[in-house]
Structures are given as C-alpha cells and as structure tokens.
CSV table of C-alpha atoms and ligand atoms in Angstrom, one decimal:
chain,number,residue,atom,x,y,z
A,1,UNK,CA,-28.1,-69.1,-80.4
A,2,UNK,CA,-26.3,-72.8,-80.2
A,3,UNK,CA,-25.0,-72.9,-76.8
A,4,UNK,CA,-26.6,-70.8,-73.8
A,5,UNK,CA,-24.1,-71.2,-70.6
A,6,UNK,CA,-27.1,-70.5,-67.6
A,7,UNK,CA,-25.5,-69.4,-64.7
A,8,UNK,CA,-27.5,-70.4,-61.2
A,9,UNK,CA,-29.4,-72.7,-63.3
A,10,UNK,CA,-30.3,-75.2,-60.9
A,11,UNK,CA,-32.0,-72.5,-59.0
A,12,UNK,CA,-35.7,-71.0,-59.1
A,13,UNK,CA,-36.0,-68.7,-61.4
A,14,UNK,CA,-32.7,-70.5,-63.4
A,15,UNK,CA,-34.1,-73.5,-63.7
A,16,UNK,CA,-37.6,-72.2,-65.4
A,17,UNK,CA,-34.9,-70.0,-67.8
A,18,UNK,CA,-33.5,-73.4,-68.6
A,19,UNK,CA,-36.5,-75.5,-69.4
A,20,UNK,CA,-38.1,-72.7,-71.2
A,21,UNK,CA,-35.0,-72.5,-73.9
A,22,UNK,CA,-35.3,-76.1,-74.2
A,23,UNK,CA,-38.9,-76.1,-75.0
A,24,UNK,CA,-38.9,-73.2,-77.3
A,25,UNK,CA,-36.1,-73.0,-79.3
A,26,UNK,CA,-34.8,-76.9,-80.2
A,27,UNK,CA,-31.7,-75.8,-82.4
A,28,UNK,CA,-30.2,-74.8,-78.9
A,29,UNK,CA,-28.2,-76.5,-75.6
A,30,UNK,CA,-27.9,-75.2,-72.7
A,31,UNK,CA,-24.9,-75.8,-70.3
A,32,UNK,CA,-26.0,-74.7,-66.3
A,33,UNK,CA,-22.8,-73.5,-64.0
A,34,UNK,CA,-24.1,-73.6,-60.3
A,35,UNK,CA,-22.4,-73.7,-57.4
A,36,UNK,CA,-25.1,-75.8,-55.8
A,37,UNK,CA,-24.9,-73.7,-52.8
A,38,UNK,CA,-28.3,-74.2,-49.9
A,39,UNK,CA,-30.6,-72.7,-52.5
A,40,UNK,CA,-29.7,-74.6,-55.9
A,41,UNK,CA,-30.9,-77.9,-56.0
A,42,UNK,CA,-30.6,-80.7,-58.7
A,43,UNK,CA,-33.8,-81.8,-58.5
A,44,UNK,CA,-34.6,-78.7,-60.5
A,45,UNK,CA,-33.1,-79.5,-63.6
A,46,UNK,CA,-34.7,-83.4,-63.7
A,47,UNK,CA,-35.9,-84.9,-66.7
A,48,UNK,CA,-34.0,-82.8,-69.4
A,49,UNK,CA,-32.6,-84.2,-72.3
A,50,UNK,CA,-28.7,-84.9,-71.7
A,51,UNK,CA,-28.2,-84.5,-75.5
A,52,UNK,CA,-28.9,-80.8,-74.9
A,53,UNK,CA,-28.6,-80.1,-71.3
A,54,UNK,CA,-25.3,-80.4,-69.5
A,55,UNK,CA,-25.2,-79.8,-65.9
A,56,UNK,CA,-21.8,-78.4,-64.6
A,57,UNK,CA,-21.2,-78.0,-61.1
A,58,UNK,CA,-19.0,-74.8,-60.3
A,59,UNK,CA,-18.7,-71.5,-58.7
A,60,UNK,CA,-19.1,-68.2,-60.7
A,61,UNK,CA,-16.6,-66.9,-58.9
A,62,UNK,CA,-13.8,-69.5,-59.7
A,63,UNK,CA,-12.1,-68.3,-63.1
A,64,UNK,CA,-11.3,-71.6,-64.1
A,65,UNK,CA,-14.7,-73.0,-63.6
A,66,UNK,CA,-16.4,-70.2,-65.7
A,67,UNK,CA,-13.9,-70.1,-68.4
A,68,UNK,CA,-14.4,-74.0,-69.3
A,69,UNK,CA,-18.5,-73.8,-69.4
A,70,UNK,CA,-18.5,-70.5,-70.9
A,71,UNK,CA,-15.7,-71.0,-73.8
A,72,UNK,CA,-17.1,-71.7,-76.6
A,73,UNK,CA,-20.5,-70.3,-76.1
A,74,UNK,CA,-22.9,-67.8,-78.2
A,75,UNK,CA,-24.6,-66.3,-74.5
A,76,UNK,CA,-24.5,-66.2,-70.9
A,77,UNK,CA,-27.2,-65.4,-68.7
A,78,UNK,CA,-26.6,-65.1,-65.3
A,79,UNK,CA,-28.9,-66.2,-62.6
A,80,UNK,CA,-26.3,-66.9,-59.9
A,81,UNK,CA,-26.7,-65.2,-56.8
A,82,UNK,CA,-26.8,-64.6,-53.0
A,83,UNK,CA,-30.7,-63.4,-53.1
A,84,UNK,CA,-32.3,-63.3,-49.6
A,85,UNK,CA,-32.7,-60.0,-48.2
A,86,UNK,CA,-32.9,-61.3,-44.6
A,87,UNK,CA,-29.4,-63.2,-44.9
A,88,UNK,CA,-27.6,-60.0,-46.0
A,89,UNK,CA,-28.8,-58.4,-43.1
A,90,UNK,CA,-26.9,-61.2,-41.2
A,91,UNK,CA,-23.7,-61.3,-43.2
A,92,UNK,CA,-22.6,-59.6,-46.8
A,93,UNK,CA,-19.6,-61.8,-47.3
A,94,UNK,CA,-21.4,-64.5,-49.7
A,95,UNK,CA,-23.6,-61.6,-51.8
A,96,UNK,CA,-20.4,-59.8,-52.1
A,97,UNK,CA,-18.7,-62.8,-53.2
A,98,UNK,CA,-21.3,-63.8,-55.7
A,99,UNK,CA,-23.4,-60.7,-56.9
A,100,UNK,CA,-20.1,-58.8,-57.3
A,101,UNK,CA,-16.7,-60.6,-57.4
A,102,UNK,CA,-18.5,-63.6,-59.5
A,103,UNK,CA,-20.0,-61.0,-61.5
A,104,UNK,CA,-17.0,-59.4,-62.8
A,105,UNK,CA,-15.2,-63.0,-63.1
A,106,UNK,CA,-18.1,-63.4,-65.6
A,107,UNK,CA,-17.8,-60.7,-67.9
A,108,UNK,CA,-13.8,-61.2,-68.1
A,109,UNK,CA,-14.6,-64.8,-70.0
A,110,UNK,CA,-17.1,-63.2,-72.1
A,111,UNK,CA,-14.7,-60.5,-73.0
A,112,UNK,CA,-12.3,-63.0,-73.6
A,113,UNK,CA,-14.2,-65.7,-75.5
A,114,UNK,CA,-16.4,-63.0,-77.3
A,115,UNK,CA,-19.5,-64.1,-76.2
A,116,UNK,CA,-22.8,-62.5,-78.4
A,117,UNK,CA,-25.0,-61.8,-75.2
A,118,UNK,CA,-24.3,-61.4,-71.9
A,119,UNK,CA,-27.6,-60.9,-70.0
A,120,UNK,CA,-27.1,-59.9,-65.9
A,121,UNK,CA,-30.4,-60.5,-64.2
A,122,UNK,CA,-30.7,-57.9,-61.6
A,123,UNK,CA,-33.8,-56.8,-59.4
A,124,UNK,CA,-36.2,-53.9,-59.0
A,125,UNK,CA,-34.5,-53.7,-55.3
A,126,UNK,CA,-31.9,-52.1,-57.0
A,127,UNK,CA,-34.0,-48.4,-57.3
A,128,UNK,CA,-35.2,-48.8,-53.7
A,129,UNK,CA,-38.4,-48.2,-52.3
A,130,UNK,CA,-41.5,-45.2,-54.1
A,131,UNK,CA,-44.1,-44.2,-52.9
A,132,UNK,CA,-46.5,-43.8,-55.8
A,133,UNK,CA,-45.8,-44.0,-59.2
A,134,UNK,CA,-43.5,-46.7,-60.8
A,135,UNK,CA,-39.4,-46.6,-61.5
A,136,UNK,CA,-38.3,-46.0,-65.0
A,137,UNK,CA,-35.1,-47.7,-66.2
A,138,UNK,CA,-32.7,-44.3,-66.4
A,139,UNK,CA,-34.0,-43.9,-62.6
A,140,UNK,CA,-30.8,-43.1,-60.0
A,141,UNK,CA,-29.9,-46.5,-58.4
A,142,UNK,CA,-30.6,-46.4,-54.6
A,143,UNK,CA,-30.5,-49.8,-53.0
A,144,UNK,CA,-30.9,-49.9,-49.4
A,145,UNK,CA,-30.1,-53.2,-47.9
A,146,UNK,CA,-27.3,-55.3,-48.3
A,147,UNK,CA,-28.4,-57.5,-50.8
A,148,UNK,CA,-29.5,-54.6,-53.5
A,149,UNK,CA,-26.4,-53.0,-52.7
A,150,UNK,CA,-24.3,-56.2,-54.1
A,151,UNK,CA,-27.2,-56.6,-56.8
A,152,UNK,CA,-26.3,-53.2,-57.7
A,153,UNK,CA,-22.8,-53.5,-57.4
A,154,UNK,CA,-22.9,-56.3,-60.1
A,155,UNK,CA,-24.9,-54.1,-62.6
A,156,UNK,CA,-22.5,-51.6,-62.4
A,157,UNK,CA,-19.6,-54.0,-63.2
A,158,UNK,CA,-21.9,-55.4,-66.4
A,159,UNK,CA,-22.4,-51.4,-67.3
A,160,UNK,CA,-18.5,-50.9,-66.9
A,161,UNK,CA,-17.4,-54.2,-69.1
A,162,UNK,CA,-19.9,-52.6,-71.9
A,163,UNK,CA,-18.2,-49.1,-71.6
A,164,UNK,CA,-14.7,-50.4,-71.3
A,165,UNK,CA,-14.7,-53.2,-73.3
A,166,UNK,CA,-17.4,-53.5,-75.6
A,167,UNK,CA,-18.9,-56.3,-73.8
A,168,UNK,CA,-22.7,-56.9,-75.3
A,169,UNK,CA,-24.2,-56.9,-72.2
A,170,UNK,CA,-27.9,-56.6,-71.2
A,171,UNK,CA,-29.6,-55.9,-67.7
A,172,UNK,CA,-32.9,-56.8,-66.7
A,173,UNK,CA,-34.8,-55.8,-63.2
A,174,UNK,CA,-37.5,-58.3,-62.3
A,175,UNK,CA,-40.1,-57.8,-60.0
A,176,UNK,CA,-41.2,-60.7,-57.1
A,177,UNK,CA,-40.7,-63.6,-58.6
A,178,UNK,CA,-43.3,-66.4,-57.3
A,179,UNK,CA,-44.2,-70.3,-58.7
A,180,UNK,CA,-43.0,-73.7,-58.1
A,181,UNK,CA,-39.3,-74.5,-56.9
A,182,UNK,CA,-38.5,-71.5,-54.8
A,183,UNK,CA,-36.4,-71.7,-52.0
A,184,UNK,CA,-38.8,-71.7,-49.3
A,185,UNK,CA,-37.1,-69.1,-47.2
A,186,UNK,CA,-39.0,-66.7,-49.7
A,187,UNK,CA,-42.4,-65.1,-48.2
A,188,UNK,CA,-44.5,-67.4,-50.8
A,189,UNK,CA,-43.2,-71.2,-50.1
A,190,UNK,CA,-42.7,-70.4,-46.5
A,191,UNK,CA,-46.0,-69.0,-45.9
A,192,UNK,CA,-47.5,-71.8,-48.4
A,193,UNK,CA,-45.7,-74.8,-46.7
A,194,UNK,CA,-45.9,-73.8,-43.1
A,195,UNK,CA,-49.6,-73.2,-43.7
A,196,UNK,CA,-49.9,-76.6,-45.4
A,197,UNK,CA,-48.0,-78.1,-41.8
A,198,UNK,CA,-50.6,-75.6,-39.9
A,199,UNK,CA,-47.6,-73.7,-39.0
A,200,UNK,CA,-47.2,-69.8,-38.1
A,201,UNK,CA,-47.0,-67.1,-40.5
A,202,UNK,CA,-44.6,-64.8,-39.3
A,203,UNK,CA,-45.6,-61.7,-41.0
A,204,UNK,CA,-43.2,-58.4,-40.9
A,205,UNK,CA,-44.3,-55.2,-39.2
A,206,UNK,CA,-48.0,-53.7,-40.3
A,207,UNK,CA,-48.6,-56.7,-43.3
A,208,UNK,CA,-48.8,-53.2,-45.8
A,209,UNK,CA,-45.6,-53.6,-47.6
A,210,UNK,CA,-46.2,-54.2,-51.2
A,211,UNK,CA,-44.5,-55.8,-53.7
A,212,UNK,CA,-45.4,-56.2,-57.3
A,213,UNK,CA,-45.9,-60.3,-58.1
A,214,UNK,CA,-44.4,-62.1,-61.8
A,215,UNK,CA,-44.9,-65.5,-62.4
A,216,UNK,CA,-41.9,-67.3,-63.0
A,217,UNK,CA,-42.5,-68.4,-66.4
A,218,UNK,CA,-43.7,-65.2,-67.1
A,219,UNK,CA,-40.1,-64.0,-66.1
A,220,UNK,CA,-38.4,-66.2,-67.8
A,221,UNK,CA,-39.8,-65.5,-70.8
A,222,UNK,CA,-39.2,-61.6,-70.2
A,223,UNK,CA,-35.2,-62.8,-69.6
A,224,UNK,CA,-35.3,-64.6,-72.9
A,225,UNK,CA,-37.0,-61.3,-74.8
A,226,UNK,CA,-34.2,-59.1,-73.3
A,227,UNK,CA,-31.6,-61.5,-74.5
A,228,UNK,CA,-32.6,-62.0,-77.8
A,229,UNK,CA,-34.5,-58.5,-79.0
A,230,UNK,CA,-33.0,-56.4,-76.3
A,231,UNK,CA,-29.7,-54.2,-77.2
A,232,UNK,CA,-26.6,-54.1,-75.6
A,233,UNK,CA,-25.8,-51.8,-73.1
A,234,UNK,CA,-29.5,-51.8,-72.4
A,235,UNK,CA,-31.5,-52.1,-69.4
A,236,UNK,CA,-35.1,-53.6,-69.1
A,237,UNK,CA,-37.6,-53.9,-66.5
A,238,UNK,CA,-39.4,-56.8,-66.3
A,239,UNK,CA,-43.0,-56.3,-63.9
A,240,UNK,CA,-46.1,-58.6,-63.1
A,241,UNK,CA,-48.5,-55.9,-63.0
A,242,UNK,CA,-49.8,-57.5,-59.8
A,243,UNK,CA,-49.0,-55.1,-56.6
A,244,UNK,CA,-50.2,-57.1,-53.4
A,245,UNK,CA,-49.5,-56.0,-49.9
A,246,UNK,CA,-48.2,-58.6,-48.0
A,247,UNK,CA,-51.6,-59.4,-46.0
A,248,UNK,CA,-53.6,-59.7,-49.0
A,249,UNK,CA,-50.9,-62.0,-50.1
A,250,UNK,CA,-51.2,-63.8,-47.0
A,251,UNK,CA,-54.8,-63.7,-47.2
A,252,UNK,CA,-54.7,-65.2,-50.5
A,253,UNK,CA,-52.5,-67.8,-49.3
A,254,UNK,CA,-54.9,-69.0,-46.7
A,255,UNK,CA,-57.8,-69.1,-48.8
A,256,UNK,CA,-55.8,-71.5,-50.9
A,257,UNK,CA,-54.8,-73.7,-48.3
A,258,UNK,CA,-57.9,-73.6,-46.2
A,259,UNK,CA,-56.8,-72.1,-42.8
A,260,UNK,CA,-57.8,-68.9,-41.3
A,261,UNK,CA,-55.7,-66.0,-39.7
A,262,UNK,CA,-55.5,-67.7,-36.7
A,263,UNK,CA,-52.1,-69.0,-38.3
A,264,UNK,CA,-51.0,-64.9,-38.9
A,265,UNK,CA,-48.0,-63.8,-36.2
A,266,UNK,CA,-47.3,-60.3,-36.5
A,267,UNK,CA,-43.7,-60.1,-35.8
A,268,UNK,CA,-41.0,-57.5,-35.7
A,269,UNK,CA,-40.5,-56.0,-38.9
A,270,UNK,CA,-37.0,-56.4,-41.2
A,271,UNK,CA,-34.7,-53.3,-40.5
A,272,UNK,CA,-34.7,-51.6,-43.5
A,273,UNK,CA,-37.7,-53.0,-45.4
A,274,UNK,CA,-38.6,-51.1,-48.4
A,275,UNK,CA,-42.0,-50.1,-48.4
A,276,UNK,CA,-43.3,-50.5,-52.4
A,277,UNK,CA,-42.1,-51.5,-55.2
A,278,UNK,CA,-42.9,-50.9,-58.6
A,279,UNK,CA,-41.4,-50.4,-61.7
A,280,UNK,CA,-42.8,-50.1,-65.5
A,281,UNK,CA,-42.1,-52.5,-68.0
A,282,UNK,CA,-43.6,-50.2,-71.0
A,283,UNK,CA,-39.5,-50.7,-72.8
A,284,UNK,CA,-39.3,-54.8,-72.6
A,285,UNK,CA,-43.3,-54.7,-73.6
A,286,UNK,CA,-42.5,-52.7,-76.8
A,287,UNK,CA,-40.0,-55.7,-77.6
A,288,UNK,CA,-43.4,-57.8,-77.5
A,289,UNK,CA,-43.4,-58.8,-74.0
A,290,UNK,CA,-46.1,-59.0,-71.8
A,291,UNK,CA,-46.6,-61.2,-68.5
A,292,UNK,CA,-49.4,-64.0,-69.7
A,293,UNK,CA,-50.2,-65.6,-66.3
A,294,UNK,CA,-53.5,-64.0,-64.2
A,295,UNK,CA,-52.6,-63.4,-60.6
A,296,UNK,CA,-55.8,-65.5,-59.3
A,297,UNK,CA,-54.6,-68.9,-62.0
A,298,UNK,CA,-50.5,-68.1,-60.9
A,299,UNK,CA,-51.6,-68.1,-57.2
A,300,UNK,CA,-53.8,-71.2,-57.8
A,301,UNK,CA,-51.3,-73.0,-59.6
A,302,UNK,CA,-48.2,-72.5,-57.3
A,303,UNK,CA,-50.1,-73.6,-53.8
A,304,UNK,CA,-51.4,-75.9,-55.9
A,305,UNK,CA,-47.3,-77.2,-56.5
A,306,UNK,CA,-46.5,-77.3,-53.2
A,307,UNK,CA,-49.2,-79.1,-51.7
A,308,UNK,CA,-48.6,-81.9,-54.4
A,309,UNK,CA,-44.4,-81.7,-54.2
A,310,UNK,CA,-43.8,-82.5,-50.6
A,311,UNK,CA,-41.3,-84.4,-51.8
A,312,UNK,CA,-39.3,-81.5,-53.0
A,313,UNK,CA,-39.9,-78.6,-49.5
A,314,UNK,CA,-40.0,-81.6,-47.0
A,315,UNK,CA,-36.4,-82.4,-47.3
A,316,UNK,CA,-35.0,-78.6,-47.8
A,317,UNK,CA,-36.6,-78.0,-44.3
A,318,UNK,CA,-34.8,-79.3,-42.3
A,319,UNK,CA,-30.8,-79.1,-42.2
A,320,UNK,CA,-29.3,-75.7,-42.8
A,321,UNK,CA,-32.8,-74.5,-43.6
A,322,UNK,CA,-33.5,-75.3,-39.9
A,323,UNK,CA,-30.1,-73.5,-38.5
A,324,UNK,CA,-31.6,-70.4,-40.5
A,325,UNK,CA,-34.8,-70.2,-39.4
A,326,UNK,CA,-34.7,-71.1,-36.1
A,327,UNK,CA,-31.6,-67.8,-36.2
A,328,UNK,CA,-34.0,-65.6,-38.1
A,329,UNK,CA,-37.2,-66.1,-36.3
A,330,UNK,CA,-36.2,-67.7,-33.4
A,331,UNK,CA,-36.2,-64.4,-31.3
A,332,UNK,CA,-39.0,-62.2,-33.3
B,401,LIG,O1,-38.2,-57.5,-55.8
B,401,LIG,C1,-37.4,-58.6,-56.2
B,401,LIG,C2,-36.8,-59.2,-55.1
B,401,LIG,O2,-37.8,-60.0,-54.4
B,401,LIG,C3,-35.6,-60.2,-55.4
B,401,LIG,O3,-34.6,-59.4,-55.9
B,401,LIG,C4,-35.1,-60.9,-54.2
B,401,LIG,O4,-34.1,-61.8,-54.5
B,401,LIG,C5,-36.3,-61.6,-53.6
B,401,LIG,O5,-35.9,-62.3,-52.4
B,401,LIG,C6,-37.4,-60.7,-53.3
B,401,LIG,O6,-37.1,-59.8,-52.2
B,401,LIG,P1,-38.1,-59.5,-51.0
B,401,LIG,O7,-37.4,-59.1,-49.8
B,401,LIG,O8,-39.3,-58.6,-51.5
B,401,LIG,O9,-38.7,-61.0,-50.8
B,401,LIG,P2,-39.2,-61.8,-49.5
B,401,LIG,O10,-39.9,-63.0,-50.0
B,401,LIG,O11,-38.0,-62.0,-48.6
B,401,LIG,O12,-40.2,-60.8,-48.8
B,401,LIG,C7,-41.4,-60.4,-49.5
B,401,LIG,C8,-42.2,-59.5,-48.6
B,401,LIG,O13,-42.7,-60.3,-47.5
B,401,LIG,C9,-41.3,-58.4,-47.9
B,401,LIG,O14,-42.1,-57.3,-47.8
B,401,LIG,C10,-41.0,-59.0,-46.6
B,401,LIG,C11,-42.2,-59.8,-46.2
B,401,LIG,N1,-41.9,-61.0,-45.4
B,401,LIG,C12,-40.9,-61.9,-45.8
B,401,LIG,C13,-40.6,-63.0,-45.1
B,401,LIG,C14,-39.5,-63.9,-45.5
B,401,LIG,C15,-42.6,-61.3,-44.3
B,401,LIG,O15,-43.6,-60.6,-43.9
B,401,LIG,N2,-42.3,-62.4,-43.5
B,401,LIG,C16,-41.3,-63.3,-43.9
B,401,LIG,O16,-41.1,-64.3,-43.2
C-alpha cells in the first residue's frame, strides 16, 4: 500500500497506527485527517518525516474534507471518534455525529474513489458486558451505553457499504487500549497523573469491574494485520490477554508511582457500567498476530511516560479538561 489516509490520527491509539506504518513499511505515506477536536493533539504526530507524513486538519464528517485526503488513496483506516464512555452519558450529539454520520461520509469516498481497504476500528463495547467466557466475532451486538451504541452504529454502516456496494471493508474490536499519549480522561493517565500530583483516585462503584488491557503498540500492530491479511467483510477481535479489575489496576498504579491507597476515593459508580469484558482474538491470531508486550513491562513503561512527559498531560489539564472534570466528578 502507497498511501494510507489515517483517520483520527493525531489521536492515541491513531497516532501509534501512524508511526508504526512509517517505521515498518518505508515504500508507504501516510496522510492523517483529524478534526483536532479536545482529544487529538499535534504533538502526537512530532518528529515524522514530512516527505511521507502529511498532516491534514479536517472533520470526517465534512464530505469535502474526506474526499480531498482520501482521493487518490490505496486505504483508509479510521480511528476518528467520540470515545469516552462518561461523555456519552452527558450528551450523544458529538458520537452520533462522528461514530455514525462521519462513518458513513467515509465509506461514500471510498466507494467512490475505489479505495483497496477500508478498515473501521470499532471496540469490544460493542458485544456488551459477559460474565464468564469470552465473545466470539459472529456474537449478537448488544451495546449498552451511548458510546457503543454509536460504535455500533458505525459498524453496521461499514457492514452495509460491503453488502450494498462492494466496499472492502474490514472491522476490528479492540480491547482497553493503554500506553503513552492517551487522553487523560481515560482511567489509566488520569489515575497515573493525578497520582503523580498526589491527587484522588476516584474509583467507580466496588473497584471489580474488569476490563481486558492491550498495549498500544500491540494494537496497532493487530490494526495493521487486519488491514493487510484480514478479508473484506470480515471482522477481527483484537484482545491483550490481560483481564485486570479496576483495583488491581489501581493497585498496580500505585505501586508504580509510590503512593498508597490512601489516594483511592470510592465514588458513585457510572450508570450503566459493563461489568467484564472479554473477547477472543483466536481469528486475527491465526493471521499471525499475537500481543508482544507483558502486562508487568507495558504497565512499567507507560507510568514510566507520564512521569517523564509532563510536558505533554500538564497542559491538557487544565482548559476544557478542567470544565469536564470538575462536571463529571465534581458532585460524586
Ligand atoms: O473496551 C474498549 C473501550 O475501552 C474503548 O472502546 C473506549 O473508547 C475506551 O474509553 C474504553 O472504555 P472504558 O469505559 O472501559 O474505559 P475508561 O478508561 O473510561 O474506564 C475503564 C474502567 O475504569 C471502567 O470500568 C470504568 C472505570 N473508571 C473509569 C474512570 C474514568 C473508574 O473507576 N474511574 C474513572 O474515573
């Protein structure tokens, strides 16, 4: 593939898909679309090479915008997205906006321009919450908060476009998604930078929620299987294989920074929170996938990036960030 358009590329998970297709595969250039909304930040994409990197700032949702980076290209992979939980709960407008009308705005330039690949990153939130065992791709879809209902929404758009159309398009469902550059609205940064600042850790209901954990690089590589082995119309689960509930996550997290549970604050939990979730990644591993980073070296390594980027959190909190948090935690 010559030209990759990366949608949300100037975001977390984007931004590691970005450098990774630099690194590995040098016949290729990558052109980001991002909207920089709160969560996409430049700073992300610094120190690429502008002979194969171009940075385009647009809206997925703006046909005009998406038709000039994506004309012309061999793929898109889109990592746009509204993806709190805790904001949808506030307000769908913007994940209906993005995870579904900027969606479908996508696929019609890649039906149009004939794109090879279109890959639509999605989320495990999309099967909702098990009890035991692990979902399966062919698995009923059953979101049950706002934002995996517009994740959801936007898969089912991709599935339609390949039906209808015959647009090559590929799904992937990622688990938790944790390492350097994440928003720090996200359970991780927040609980790694407010304990850095000796701050509370405002921890949701009983702490036993669990959620499976995949390093970023480790997802971005799964992403970059899918879109190059995986087949069209095709959906592939992409897991970490490291289920934490959230207090041994938290524990974890103050080991690494050297405070104690003094800094833990039980508060009321999210309406709606999925209990577990876990899905099997046997399909994408049979395409020669498999997560490389050990939960104890990933954990290390991402505290570790905070504690030496104050540069990069330091600045996000404050602002907006601010507005948010003191509406989301304010009265918990
Ligand atoms: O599973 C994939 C999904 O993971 C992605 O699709 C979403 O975009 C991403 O936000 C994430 O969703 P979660 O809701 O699981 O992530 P979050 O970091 O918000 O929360 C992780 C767990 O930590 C969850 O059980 C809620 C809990 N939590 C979260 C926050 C922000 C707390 O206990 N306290 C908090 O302040």
């Amino acid at each position: 593939m010559k030209k990759i358009v990366v949608t949300g590329g100037a975001g977390f998970i984007g931004s590691a898909f970005v450098r990774f297709q630099l690194e590995r595969y040098p016949g290729t250039k990558v052109v980001t679309l991002d909207a920089l909304a709160y969560s996409g930040n430049p700073a992300n994409l610094e120190g690429l090479d502008p002979e194969r990197h171009r940075f385009v700032q647009g809206d997925i949702a703006d046909p005009e915008a998406v038709r000039t980076a994506v004309e012309g290209a061999d793929a898109i992979v889109n990592f746009a997205a509204e993806s709190h939980v805790d904001r949808s709960l506030m307000g769908a407008e913007a994940f209906i906006r993005t995870n579904i009308t900027g969606v479908e705005v996508l696929l019609r330039a890649a039906r149009e321009f004939g794109v090879q690949r279109y890959l639509q990153v999605s989320t495990d939130e999309v099967y909702g919450s098990i009890d035991e065992g692990a979902f399966r791709e062919g698995d009923p879809l059953s979101p049950r908060n706002p934002y995996s209902a517009s994740k959801a929404g936007g898969e089912l758009f991709a599935r339609a476009h390949f039906e209808t159309f015959g647009v090559p398009v590929v799904i992937t469902r990622g688990s938790n998604t944790y390492g350097p550059r994440q928003y720090p609205e996200k359970v991780l940064p927040l609980f790694v930078t407010n304990a850095i600042d000796g701050l509370p850790l405002p921890l949701y209901g009983d702490g036993l929620n669990v959620r499976d954990w995949l390093y970023v690089d480790d997802h971005a590589a799964g992403i970059d299987c899918a879109l190059r082995q995986g087949v069209p119309g095709e959906i592939y689960n992409i897991a970490g294989g490291n289920e934490r509930t959230n207090i041994e996550l938290t524990r974890k997290i103050l080991a690494l920074t050297g405070r104690d549970e003094s800094l833990v604050k039980p508060v009321t939990d999210r309406p709606g929170h999925d209990r577990r979730y876990s899905i099997d990644a046997s399909k994408l591993n049979a395409l020669g996938w498999r997560p490389q980073m050990p939960w104890d070296d990933g954990m290390a390594r991402a505290v570790q990036w905070y504690q030496e980027n104050e540069a990069w959190w330091r600045p996000i909190k404050s602002g907006e960030y601010r507005a948010y948090y003191d509406a989301q935690y304010g009265a918990r």
